[in-house]
C-alpha cells in the first residue's frame, strides 16, 4: 500500500481509563492503531486521544475499524469519534469569544456529536442550559460548552451528559486537551 496522500486524523474514545474502568494502556492502544495500518500514531493523556495518519479518507470506515479493533483487542464496546485535523483546526478557529479563555472559574468543553446523532438530538435530550451557569454554541454539529466551575452540579447539562440516553452519542473533551491535540497534529 502506498502512503503518499496521508491525512492527519484524531480519534476520541469515550470513557476509557476513568475510575478504573475500560482500562487500556496507551502503548497497547498505539499498537492497536498501528495494527490497522495507521501511521504516525501518537496518544495524548490516558483518556483516549489518538492522533494518526491514514490514506483512507472515509471517517465512517475509520471509526468502524477502530471500534472493531477495540472490541477484538480489548473486549470493549465504546463510542469512537473521528475528526480530520483540518476540521478540528476549523472548529477551534470558530470558537465563541467566551470559550477557552483560561479563566480558572470557568470549565470549557467541546461536545463532539457522533453521527448520525445531531445537535438537535443532543439539545432535546439535555434540555435548555441554565443561562446563569452555562453557555453553549453549536458549530458544525459540535457544541462549545462552558460552565461555572463552582456551581457545576447546579447546571442543567453536567449530570445529564453522563446519565441520559444521549451519553453514548457524545464525547466530551476540555478546551486545553483539544488545543494540545491540535498542536500534536502539526
Coordinates of N, CA, C and O in Angstrom, one line a residue:
X1 N 0.8 -1.2 0.0 CA 0.0 0.0 0.0 C 0.9 1.2 0.0 O 1.8 1.3 0.8
X2 N 0.6 2.2 -0.9 CA 1.4 3.4 -0.9 C 0.8 4.4 0.1 O -0.3 4.5 0.3
X3 N 1.8 5.2 0.7 CA 1.4 6.1 1.7 C 1.7 7.5 1.3 O 2.3 8.3 2.0
X4 N 1.3 7.9 0.0 CA 1.7 9.2 -0.4 C 0.6 10.3 0.0 O 0.9 11.3 0.2
X5 N -0.6 10.0 0.1 CA -1.5 11.1 0.4 C -2.1 10.9 1.8 O -3.3 10.7 2.0
X6 N -1.2 11.0 2.8 CA -1.6 10.8 4.2 C -2.4 12.0 4.7 O -2.0 13.1 4.4
X7 N -3.4 11.7 5.4 CA -4.2 12.8 6.1 C -4.1 12.6 7.6 O -4.1 11.4 8.0
X8 N -4.0 13.6 8.3 CA -4.0 13.5 9.8 C -5.4 13.5 10.3 O -6.3 14.2 9.9
X9 N -5.6 12.6 11.3 CA -6.9 12.4 12.0 C -6.7 12.4 13.5 O -5.6 12.1 14.0
X10 N -7.8 12.6 14.2 CA -7.8 12.5 15.6 C -9.0 11.5 15.9 O -10.1 11.7 15.4
X11 N -8.7 10.5 16.7 CA -9.8 9.7 17.2 C -9.9 10.0 18.7 O -9.0 10.0 19.5
X12 N -11.2 10.1 19.1 CA -11.5 10.3 20.5 C -12.4 9.2 21.0 O -13.4 8.8 20.4
X13 N -11.9 8.5 22.0 CA -12.6 7.3 22.6 C -13.3 7.7 23.8 O -12.7 8.4 24.7
X14 N -14.5 7.3 24.0 CA -15.3 7.7 25.1 C -15.1 6.7 26.3 O -15.2 5.5 26.2
X15 N -14.8 7.3 27.5 CA -14.8 6.6 28.7 C -13.8 5.6 29.0 O -14.0 4.6 29.7
X16 N -12.6 5.8 28.5 CA -11.5 4.8 28.8 C -10.7 5.3 30.0 O -10.5 6.6 30.1
X17 N -10.2 4.4 30.8 CA -9.3 4.7 31.9 C -9.9 5.8 32.8 O -9.2 6.6 33.3
X18 N -11.2 5.6 33.1 CA -11.9 6.5 34.0 C -12.3 5.7 35.2 O -13.0 4.7 35.1
X19 N -11.9 6.1 36.4 CA -12.2 5.4 37.7 C -12.0 3.9 37.6 O -12.8 3.1 38.1
X20 N -10.9 3.5 37.0 CA -10.5 2.1 36.9 C -11.3 1.3 35.9 O -11.2 0.1 35.9
X21 N -12.2 1.9 35.1 CA -13.0 1.2 34.1 C -12.4 1.4 32.7 O -11.8 2.4 32.4
X22 N -12.7 0.4 31.9 CA -12.3 0.4 30.5 C -10.8 0.7 30.3 O -10.4 1.6 29.6
X23 N -10.0 -0.1 31.1 CA -8.5 0.2 31.1 C -7.9 -0.2 29.8 O -8.1 -1.3 29.3
X24 N -7.1 0.7 29.2 CA -6.3 0.4 28.0 C -5.0 1.1 28.2 O -4.9 2.4 28.3
X25 N -3.9 0.4 28.3 CA -2.6 1.1 28.3 C -2.3 1.8 27.0 O -2.6 1.2 25.9
X26 N -1.8 3.0 27.1 CA -1.7 3.8 25.8 C -0.7 3.1 24.8 O -0.9 3.2 23.6
X27 N 0.3 2.4 25.3 CA 1.2 1.8 24.4 C 0.5 0.7 23.6 O 0.7 0.5 22.4
X28 N -0.4 -0.1 24.3 CA -1.2 -1.1 23.6 C -2.2 -0.5 22.7 O -2.5 -1.0 21.6
X29 N -2.8 0.7 23.1 CA -3.7 1.3 22.2 C -3.0 1.8 20.9 O -3.5 1.6 19.8
X30 N -1.8 2.3 21.1 CA -1.0 2.8 19.9 C -0.7 1.6 19.0 O -0.9 1.7 17.8
X31 N -0.3 0.4 19.6 CA -0.1 -0.8 18.8 C -1.4 -1.2 18.0 O -1.3 -1.7 16.9
X32 N -2.5 -1.1 18.7 CA -3.8 -1.4 18.1 C -4.1 -0.6 16.8 O -4.5 -1.1 15.8
X33 N -3.8 0.7 16.9 CA -4.0 1.6 15.8 C -3.0 1.3 14.7 O -3.4 1.3 13.5
X34 N -1.8 0.9 15.1 CA -0.8 0.6 14.1 C -1.1 -0.7 13.4 O -0.9 -0.9 12.2
X35 N -1.8 -1.6 14.1 CA -2.2 -2.9 13.5 C -3.3 -2.7 12.4 O -3.5 -3.5 11.6
X36 N -4.0 -1.6 12.5 CA -5.0 -1.2 11.5 C -4.3 -0.6 10.2 O -5.0 -0.2 9.3
X37 N -3.0 -0.3 10.3 CA -2.3 0.3 9.2 C -2.1 1.8 9.3 O -1.6 2.4 8.4
X38 N -2.5 2.4 10.4 CA -2.3 3.8 10.6 C -0.9 4.1 10.9 O -0.2 3.3 11.5
X39 N -0.5 5.3 10.5 CA 0.9 5.7 10.6 C 1.0 6.9 11.6 O 0.0 7.5 11.9
X40 N 2.2 7.2 12.1 CA 2.5 8.4 12.9 C 1.5 8.4 14.1 O 1.0 9.5 14.4
X41 N 1.3 7.3 14.8 CA 0.3 7.2 15.8 C 0.9 7.8 17.1 O 2.0 7.4 17.6
X42 N 0.2 8.7 17.7 CA 0.5 9.4 19.0 C -0.7 9.4 19.9 O -1.8 9.7 19.4
X43 N -0.5 9.0 21.1 CA -1.6 9.2 22.1 C -1.3 10.4 23.0 O -0.1 10.7 23.2
X44 N -2.4 11.0 23.5 CA -2.2 12.1 24.4 C -3.1 11.9 25.6 O -4.3 11.6 25.5
X45 N -2.5 12.0 26.7 CA -3.1 11.7 28.0 C -3.5 10.3 28.1 O -3.1 9.5 27.2
X46 N -4.2 9.9 29.1 CA -4.5 8.5 29.3 C -6.0 8.3 29.0 O -6.6 7.3 29.5
X47 N -6.6 9.2 28.3 CA -8.1 9.2 28.2 C -8.6 8.9 26.8 O -9.7 9.3 26.5
X48 N -7.8 8.4 25.9 CA -8.3 8.0 24.6 C -8.3 9.1 23.5 O -9.2 9.3 22.8
X49 N -7.2 9.9 23.5 CA -7.0 10.9 22.4 C -5.9 10.3 21.5 O -4.7 10.2 22.0
X50 N -6.2 10.0 20.3 CA -5.2 9.4 19.4 C -5.1 10.2 18.1 O -6.1 10.4 17.4
X51 N -3.8 10.6 17.8 CA -3.5 11.3 16.6 C -2.9 10.3 15.7 O -2.0 9.6 16.1
X52 N -3.3 10.3 14.4 CA -2.7 9.3 13.5 C -2.8 9.8 12.0 O -3.6 10.7 11.8
X53 N -2.1 9.2 11.1 CA -2.2 9.5 9.7 C -2.7 8.3 9.0 O -2.5 7.1 9.4
X54 N -3.5 8.5 7.9 CA -4.1 7.5 7.1 C -4.3 8.0 5.7 O -4.5 9.2 5.5
X55 N -4.2 7.0 4.7 CA -4.5 7.4 3.4 C -6.0 7.1 3.1 O -6.5 7.3 2.0
X56 N -6.7 6.5 4.1 CA -8.1 6.3 3.9 C -8.8 7.6 4.3 O -8.5 8.2 5.3
X57 N -9.7 8.0 3.5 CA -10.4 9.3 3.7 C -11.8 9.2 4.2 O -12.5 10.2 4.2
X58 N -12.2 8.1 4.6 CA -13.6 7.8 5.0 C -13.7 7.7 6.5 O -13.3 6.7 7.1
X59 N -14.2 8.7 7.2 CA -14.2 8.8 8.6 C -15.1 7.7 9.2 O -14.8 7.2 10.3
X60 N -16.2 7.3 8.5 CA -17.1 6.3 9.0 C -16.3 4.9 9.0 O -16.4 4.2 10.0
X61 N -15.6 4.6 7.9 CA -14.8 3.4 7.8 C -13.8 3.4 8.9 O -13.6 2.4 9.6
X62 N -13.1 4.5 9.1 CA -12.0 4.5 10.1 C -12.6 4.3 11.5 O -12.1 3.5 12.3
X63 N -13.7 5.0 11.8 CA -14.4 4.8 13.1 C -14.8 3.4 13.3 O -14.6 2.8 14.4
X64 N -15.4 2.8 12.3 CA -15.8 1.4 12.4 C -14.7 0.4 12.6 O -14.7 -0.5 13.5
X65 N -13.6 0.7 11.9 CA -12.4 -0.2 12.1 C -11.8 0.0 13.5 O -11.4 -1.0 14.1
X66 N -11.8 1.2 14.0 CA -11.2 1.4 15.4 C -12.2 0.7 16.4 O -11.7 0.1 17.3
X67 N -13.5 0.9 16.2 CA -14.5 0.3 17.1 C -14.3 -1.2 17.2 O -14.2 -1.8 18.2
X68 N -14.1 -1.8 16.0 CA -13.9 -3.3 15.9 C -12.6 -3.7 16.6 O -12.5 -4.8 17.2
X69 N -11.6 -2.9 16.4 CA -10.3 -3.2 17.0 C -10.4 -3.2 18.5 O -9.9 -4.1 19.2
X70 N -11.0 -2.2 19.0 CA -11.2 -2.0 20.5 C -12.0 -3.2 21.0 O -11.7 -3.7 22.1
X71 N -13.0 -3.6 20.3 CA -13.8 -4.8 20.7 C -13.0 -6.1 20.7 O -13.0 -6.8 21.7
X72 N -12.2 -6.3 19.6 CA -11.5 -7.5 19.5 C -10.3 -7.6 20.4 O -10.0 -8.6 21.0
X73 N -9.5 -6.5 20.4 CA -8.2 -6.5 21.2 C -8.4 -6.3 22.7 O -7.7 -6.8 23.5
X74 N -9.4 -5.4 23.0 CA -9.6 -5.0 24.4 C -10.9 -5.4 25.0 O -11.2 -5.1 26.2
X75 N -11.7 -6.1 24.2 CA -13.1 -6.5 24.7 C -13.9 -5.4 25.2 O -14.6 -5.5 26.2
X76 N -13.8 -4.2 24.5 CA -14.6 -3.0 24.9 C -15.4 -2.6 23.7 O -15.0 -2.5 22.6
X77 N -16.7 -2.2 24.0 CA -17.6 -1.6 23.0 C -17.8 -0.2 23.5 O -18.7 0.1 24.3
X78 N -17.0 0.7 23.0 CA -17.0 2.1 23.4 C -17.2 3.0 22.2 O -16.6 2.7 21.1
X79 N -17.9 4.1 22.4 CA -18.0 5.1 21.2 C -16.7 5.6 20.8 O -15.8 5.9 21.6
X80 N -16.6 5.9 19.5 CA -15.4 6.4 18.8 C -15.9 7.6 18.0 O -16.8 7.5 17.2
X81 N -15.2 8.7 18.1 CA -15.4 9.9 17.2 C -14.1 10.2 16.5 O -13.0 10.2 17.1
X82 N -14.2 10.3 15.2 CA -13.0 10.6 14.3 C -13.2 11.9 13.6 O -14.3 12.2 13.1
X83 N -12.2 12.8 13.7 CA -12.2 14.1 13.0 C -10.9 14.3 12.3 O -9.9 13.9 12.8
X84 N -10.9 14.9 11.1 CA -9.7 15.3 10.4 C -9.1 16.4 11.2 O -9.8 17.3 11.7
X85 N -7.7 16.5 11.1 CA -7.1 17.6 11.8 C -7.4 19.0 11.3 O -7.6 19.9 12.1
X86 N -7.7 19.1 10.0 CA -8.1 20.4 9.4 C -9.5 20.7 9.9 O -9.8 21.9 10.1
X87 N -10.4 19.8 10.1 CA -11.7 20.0 10.6 C -11.6 20.5 12.1 O -12.3 21.4 12.5
X88 N -10.7 19.9 12.9 CA -10.5 20.3 14.2 C -10.0 21.7 14.3 O -10.4 22.5 15.1
X89 N -9.0 22.0 13.4 CA -8.5 23.3 13.3 C -9.6 24.4 13.0 O -9.7 25.4 13.7
X90 N -10.5 24.0 12.1 CA -11.6 24.9 11.7 C -12.5 25.1 12.9 O -13.0 26.2 13.2
X91 N -12.8 24.0 13.6 CA -13.7 24.1 14.8 C -13.1 25.0 15.8 O -13.8 25.9 16.3
X92 N -11.8 24.8 16.2 CA -11.2 25.6 17.2 C -11.1 27.1 16.8 O -11.1 28.0 17.6
X93 N -10.9 27.3 15.5 CA -10.8 28.7 14.9 C -12.1 29.4 15.0 O -12.2 30.6 14.8
X94 N -13.2 28.7 15.2 CA -14.5 29.3 15.2 C -15.2 29.2 16.6 O -16.4 29.2 16.7
X95 N -14.4 29.1 17.6 CA -14.9 29.1 19.0 C -15.5 30.4 19.3 O -15.1 31.5 18.8
X96 N -16.5 30.4 20.2 CA -17.0 31.7 20.7 C -16.0 32.4 21.6 O -15.1 31.8 22.1
X97 N -16.1 33.7 21.7 CA -15.2 34.6 22.4 C -15.1 34.2 23.9 O -14.1 34.3 24.5
X98 N -16.2 33.6 24.5 CA -16.2 33.3 25.9 C -15.6 31.9 26.2 O -15.4 31.6 27.3
X99 N -15.2 31.2 25.2 CA -14.7 29.8 25.4 C -13.2 29.7 25.3 O -12.6 30.3 24.4
X100 N -12.6 29.0 26.2 CA -11.2 28.7 26.1 C -10.3 29.9 26.5 O -9.2 30.0 26.0
X101 N -10.8 30.8 27.4 CA -10.1 32.0 27.7 C -9.0 31.8 28.8 O -8.2 32.6 29.1
X102 N -9.1 30.6 29.5 CA -8.1 30.4 30.6 C -8.7 30.8 31.9 O -8.0 30.7 32.9
X103 N -9.9 31.3 32.0 CA -10.5 31.7 33.3 C -10.6 30.5 34.1 O -11.3 29.5 33.8
X104 N -10.0 30.5 35.3 CA -10.0 29.3 36.2 C -11.3 29.1 36.9 O -11.5 28.0 37.4
X105 N -12.2 30.0 36.8 CA -13.6 29.9 37.4 C -14.6 29.2 36.4 O -15.7 28.9 36.8
X106 N -14.1 29.1 35.1 CA -15.0 28.5 34.1 C -14.4 27.2 33.6 O -13.2 27.1 33.4
X107 N -15.2 26.2 33.3 CA -14.7 25.0 32.7 C -15.2 24.9 31.3 O -16.4 25.0 31.0
X108 N -14.3 24.8 30.4 CA -14.6 24.9 28.9 C -14.5 23.5 28.3 O -13.4 22.9 28.5
X109 N -15.5 23.0 27.6 CA -15.5 21.7 26.9 C -16.0 21.9 25.5 O -16.6 22.9 25.1
X110 N -15.7 20.8 24.7 CA -16.3 20.6 23.4 C -17.1 19.3 23.5 O -16.5 18.3 24.0
X111 N -18.3 19.3 23.1 CA -19.1 18.1 23.0 C -19.0 17.7 21.5 O -19.5 18.4 20.6
X112 N -18.4 16.6 21.2 CA -18.3 16.0 19.9 C -19.5 15.1 19.7 O -19.7 14.2 20.5
X113 N -20.3 15.3 18.7 CA -21.5 14.5 18.5 C -21.2 13.4 17.4 O -20.8 13.7 16.3
X114 N -21.5 12.2 17.8 CA -21.2 11.1 16.9 C -22.4 10.9 15.9 O -23.5 10.6 16.4
X115 N -22.1 11.0 14.6 CA -23.2 10.8 13.7 C -23.7 9.4 13.8 O -23.0 8.4 14.2
X116 N -25.0 9.2 13.5 CA -26.0 10.1 12.9 C -26.6 11.0 13.9 O -27.5 11.8 13.5
X117 N -26.3 11.0 15.2 CA -26.9 11.9 16.1 C -26.6 13.4 15.7 O -25.5 13.7 15.2
X118 N -27.5 14.2 16.0 CA -27.4 15.7 15.6 C -27.4 16.6 16.8 O -27.8 16.1 17.9
X119 N -27.1 17.8 16.6 CA -27.2 18.8 17.7 C -28.6 18.9 18.2 O -28.8 18.9 19.5
X120 N -29.6 18.8 17.4 CA -31.0 18.8 17.8 C -31.3 17.7 18.8 O -31.9 17.9 19.8
X121 N -30.8 16.5 18.4 CA -31.0 15.3 19.3 C -30.4 15.5 20.7 O -31.0 15.2 21.7
X122 N -29.1 16.1 20.7 CA -28.4 16.3 22.0 C -29.2 17.4 22.8 O -29.4 17.2 24.0
X123 N -29.6 18.5 22.1 CA -30.3 19.6 22.8 C -31.6 19.1 23.4 O -31.9 19.4 24.5
X124 N -32.3 18.3 22.6 CA -33.6 17.7 23.1 C -33.4 16.8 24.3 O -34.2 16.8 25.3
X125 N -32.3 16.0 24.3 CA -32.0 15.1 25.4 C -31.6 15.8 26.7 O -31.9 15.5 27.8
X126 N -30.8 16.9 26.5 CA -30.2 17.6 27.6 C -31.1 18.8 28.1 O -31.0 19.1 29.3
X127 N -31.9 19.3 27.2 CA -32.7 20.4 27.6 C -32.0 21.8 27.6 O -30.8 21.9 27.2
X128 N -32.7 22.8 28.0 CA -32.2 24.2 28.0 C -31.1 24.3 29.0 O -31.3 23.9 30.2
X129 N -29.9 24.9 28.6 CA -28.9 25.1 29.6 C -29.4 26.2 30.6 O -30.2 27.1 30.2
X130 N -28.8 26.2 31.8 CA -29.1 27.3 32.7 C -28.3 28.5 32.4 O -27.1 28.4 32.6
X131 N -28.9 29.5 31.9 CA -28.2 30.7 31.3 C -27.2 31.3 32.3 O -26.2 31.7 31.9
X132 N -27.6 31.3 33.6 CA -26.7 32.0 34.6 C -25.5 31.1 34.9 O -24.5 31.7 35.5
X133 N -25.5 29.9 34.5 CA -24.4 29.0 34.9 C -23.6 28.4 33.8 O -22.5 27.9 33.9
X134 N -24.3 28.3 32.6 CA -23.6 27.6 31.5 C -24.0 28.2 30.2 O -25.0 28.8 30.0
X135 N -23.0 28.1 29.2 CA -23.2 28.7 27.9 C -22.9 27.6 26.9 O -22.1 26.7 27.1
X136 N -23.7 27.6 25.7 CA -23.4 26.7 24.7 C -23.4 27.4 23.3 O -24.1 28.5 23.2
X137 N -22.7 26.9 22.4 CA -22.8 27.3 21.0 C -22.5 26.1 20.1 O -21.5 25.5 20.2
X138 N -23.4 25.9 19.2 CA -23.2 24.8 18.2 C -22.4 25.3 17.0 O -22.6 26.4 16.6
X139 N -21.5 24.5 16.5 CA -20.8 24.8 15.3 C -20.5 23.4 14.6 O -19.8 22.6 15.2
X140 N -21.0 23.3 13.4 CA -20.8 22.1 12.6 C -21.0 20.8 13.4 O -20.2 19.9 13.4
X141 N -22.1 20.7 14.1 CA -22.6 19.5 14.8 C -21.6 19.2 16.0 O -21.5 18.0 16.4
X142 N -20.9 20.2 16.5 CA -20.2 20.0 17.8 C -20.7 21.2 18.6 O -21.3 22.1 18.1
X143 N -20.5 21.1 19.9 CA -21.0 22.1 20.8 C -19.9 22.6 21.8 O -19.3 21.8 22.5
X144 N -19.7 23.9 21.7 CA -18.8 24.5 22.7 C -19.7 24.7 24.0 O -20.8 25.2 23.9
X145 N -19.2 24.3 25.1 CA -20.0 24.3 26.3 C -19.1 24.7 27.5 O -18.1 24.1 27.7
X146 N -19.5 25.8 28.2 CA -18.8 26.3 29.3 C -19.7 26.4 30.5 O -20.9 26.7 30.3
X147 N -19.1 26.2 31.7 CA -20.0 26.4 32.9 C -19.1 26.9 34.0 O -17.9 26.7 34.1
X148 N -19.8 27.4 35.0 CA -19.2 28.0 36.2 C -18.7 26.8 37.0 O -19.5 25.9 37.4
X149 N -17.4 26.7 37.3 CA -16.8 25.6 37.9 C -17.4 25.3 39.4 O -17.6 24.2 39.8
X150 N -17.6 26.4 40.1 CA -18.0 26.2 41.5 C -19.5 25.7 41.6 O -19.8 25.1 42.5
X151 N -20.3 26.0 40.5 CA -21.7 25.6 40.6 C -22.0 24.5 39.5 O -23.2 24.4 39.1
X152 N -21.0 23.7 39.1 CA -21.3 22.8 38.0 C -22.4 21.8 38.3 O -23.1 21.4 37.5
X153 N -22.6 21.4 39.6 CA -23.7 20.5 39.9 C -25.0 21.1 39.8 O -26.0 20.4 39.7
X154 N -25.1 22.4 39.7 CA -26.4 23.1 39.5 C -26.7 23.3 38.1 O -27.8 23.7 37.7
X155 N -25.8 23.0 37.2 CA -26.0 23.2 35.8 C -27.0 22.2 35.3 O -27.2 21.1 35.9
X156 N -27.7 22.5 34.2 CA -28.6 21.5 33.6 C -27.9 20.4 32.9 O -28.4 19.3 32.9
X157 N -26.8 20.7 32.2 CA -26.2 19.7 31.3 C -25.2 18.8 32.0 O -25.0 17.7 31.5
X158 N -24.6 19.2 33.1 CA -23.5 18.5 33.6 C -23.9 17.0 33.9 O -23.2 16.1 33.4
X159 N -24.9 16.8 34.7 CA -25.2 15.5 35.1 C -25.9 14.7 34.0 O -25.7 13.5 33.8
X160 N -26.6 15.4 33.1 CA -27.3 14.8 32.0 C -26.4 14.2 30.9 O -26.7 13.3 30.2
X161 N -25.2 14.8 30.7 CA -24.3 14.3 29.7 C -23.8 12.9 30.0 O -23.5 12.1 29.1
X162 N -23.8 12.5 31.3 CA -23.4 11.2 31.6 C -24.6 10.2 31.9 O -24.4 9.0 32.0
X163 N -25.8 10.7 32.1 CA -26.9 9.9 32.5 C -28.0 9.7 31.5 O -28.9 8.9 31.8
X164 N -28.1 10.5 30.5 CA -29.2 10.4 29.5 C -28.9 9.4 28.4 O -27.8 8.9 28.3
X165 N -29.9 9.1 27.6 CA -29.7 8.2 26.5 C -28.7 8.7 25.5 O -28.2 7.9 24.7
X166 N -28.4 9.9 25.5 CA -27.5 10.6 24.6 C -26.1 10.3 24.9 O -25.2 10.5 24.1
X167 N -25.8 9.8 26.1 CA -24.4 9.7 26.5 C -23.5 8.9 25.6 O -22.3 9.2 25.5
X168 N -24.0 7.9 25.0 CA -23.1 7.1 24.1 C -23.1 7.7 22.7 O -22.4 7.1 21.8
X169 N -23.7 8.8 22.5 CA -23.6 9.5 21.2 C -22.8 10.8 21.2 O -22.7 11.5 20.3
X170 N -22.1 11.0 22.4 CA -21.3 12.2 22.5 C -20.0 11.8 23.2 O -19.9 10.9 23.9
X171 N -19.0 12.6 22.9 CA -17.7 12.5 23.5 C -17.3 14.0 23.9 O -17.3 14.9 23.1
X172 N -16.9 14.1 25.2 CA -16.6 15.5 25.7 C -15.1 15.6 26.0 O -14.5 14.7 26.6
X173 N -14.5 16.7 25.6 CA -13.1 17.0 25.9 C -13.0 18.4 26.3 O -13.7 19.3 25.9
X174 N -12.0 18.7 27.1 CA -11.7 20.1 27.6 C -11.1 20.9 26.5 O -10.4 20.4 25.6
X175 N -11.2 22.2 26.7 CA -10.5 23.1 25.7 C -9.0 22.9 25.7 O -8.4 22.8 24.6
X176 N -8.4 22.8 26.9 CA -6.9 22.6 26.9 C -6.5 21.3 26.2 O -5.5 21.3 25.5
X177 N -7.3 20.2 26.4 CA -6.9 19.0 25.8 C -7.0 19.1 24.3 O -6.1 18.7 23.6
X178 N -8.1 19.7 23.8 CA -8.2 19.8 22.3 C -7.2 20.8 21.7 O -6.7 20.5 20.6
X179 N -6.8 21.8 22.4 CA -5.8 22.7 21.9 C -4.4 21.9 21.8 O -3.7 22.1 20.8
X180 N -4.1 21.1 22.8 CA -2.9 20.3 22.8 C -2.9 19.3 21.7 O -2.0 19.1 20.9
X181 N -4.1 18.6 21.5 CA -4.2 17.6 20.5 C -4.0 18.2 19.1 O -3.3 17.7 18.2
X182 N -4.5 19.4 18.9 CA -4.3 20.1 17.6 C -2.9 20.4 17.4 O -2.3 20.3 16.3
X183 N -2.2 20.9 18.4 CA -0.7 21.1 18.3 C 0.0 19.8 17.9 O 0.9 19.9 17.1
X184 N -0.4 18.7 18.4 CA 0.3 17.4 18.1 C 0.0 17.0 16.7 O 0.7 16.1 16.1
X185 N -1.1 17.5 16.1 CA -1.4 17.2 14.7 C -0.4 17.9 13.7 O -0.3 17.4 12.5
X186 N 0.3 18.8 14.1 CA 1.2 19.6 13.2 C 2.5 18.9 13.1 O 3.0 18.2 13.7

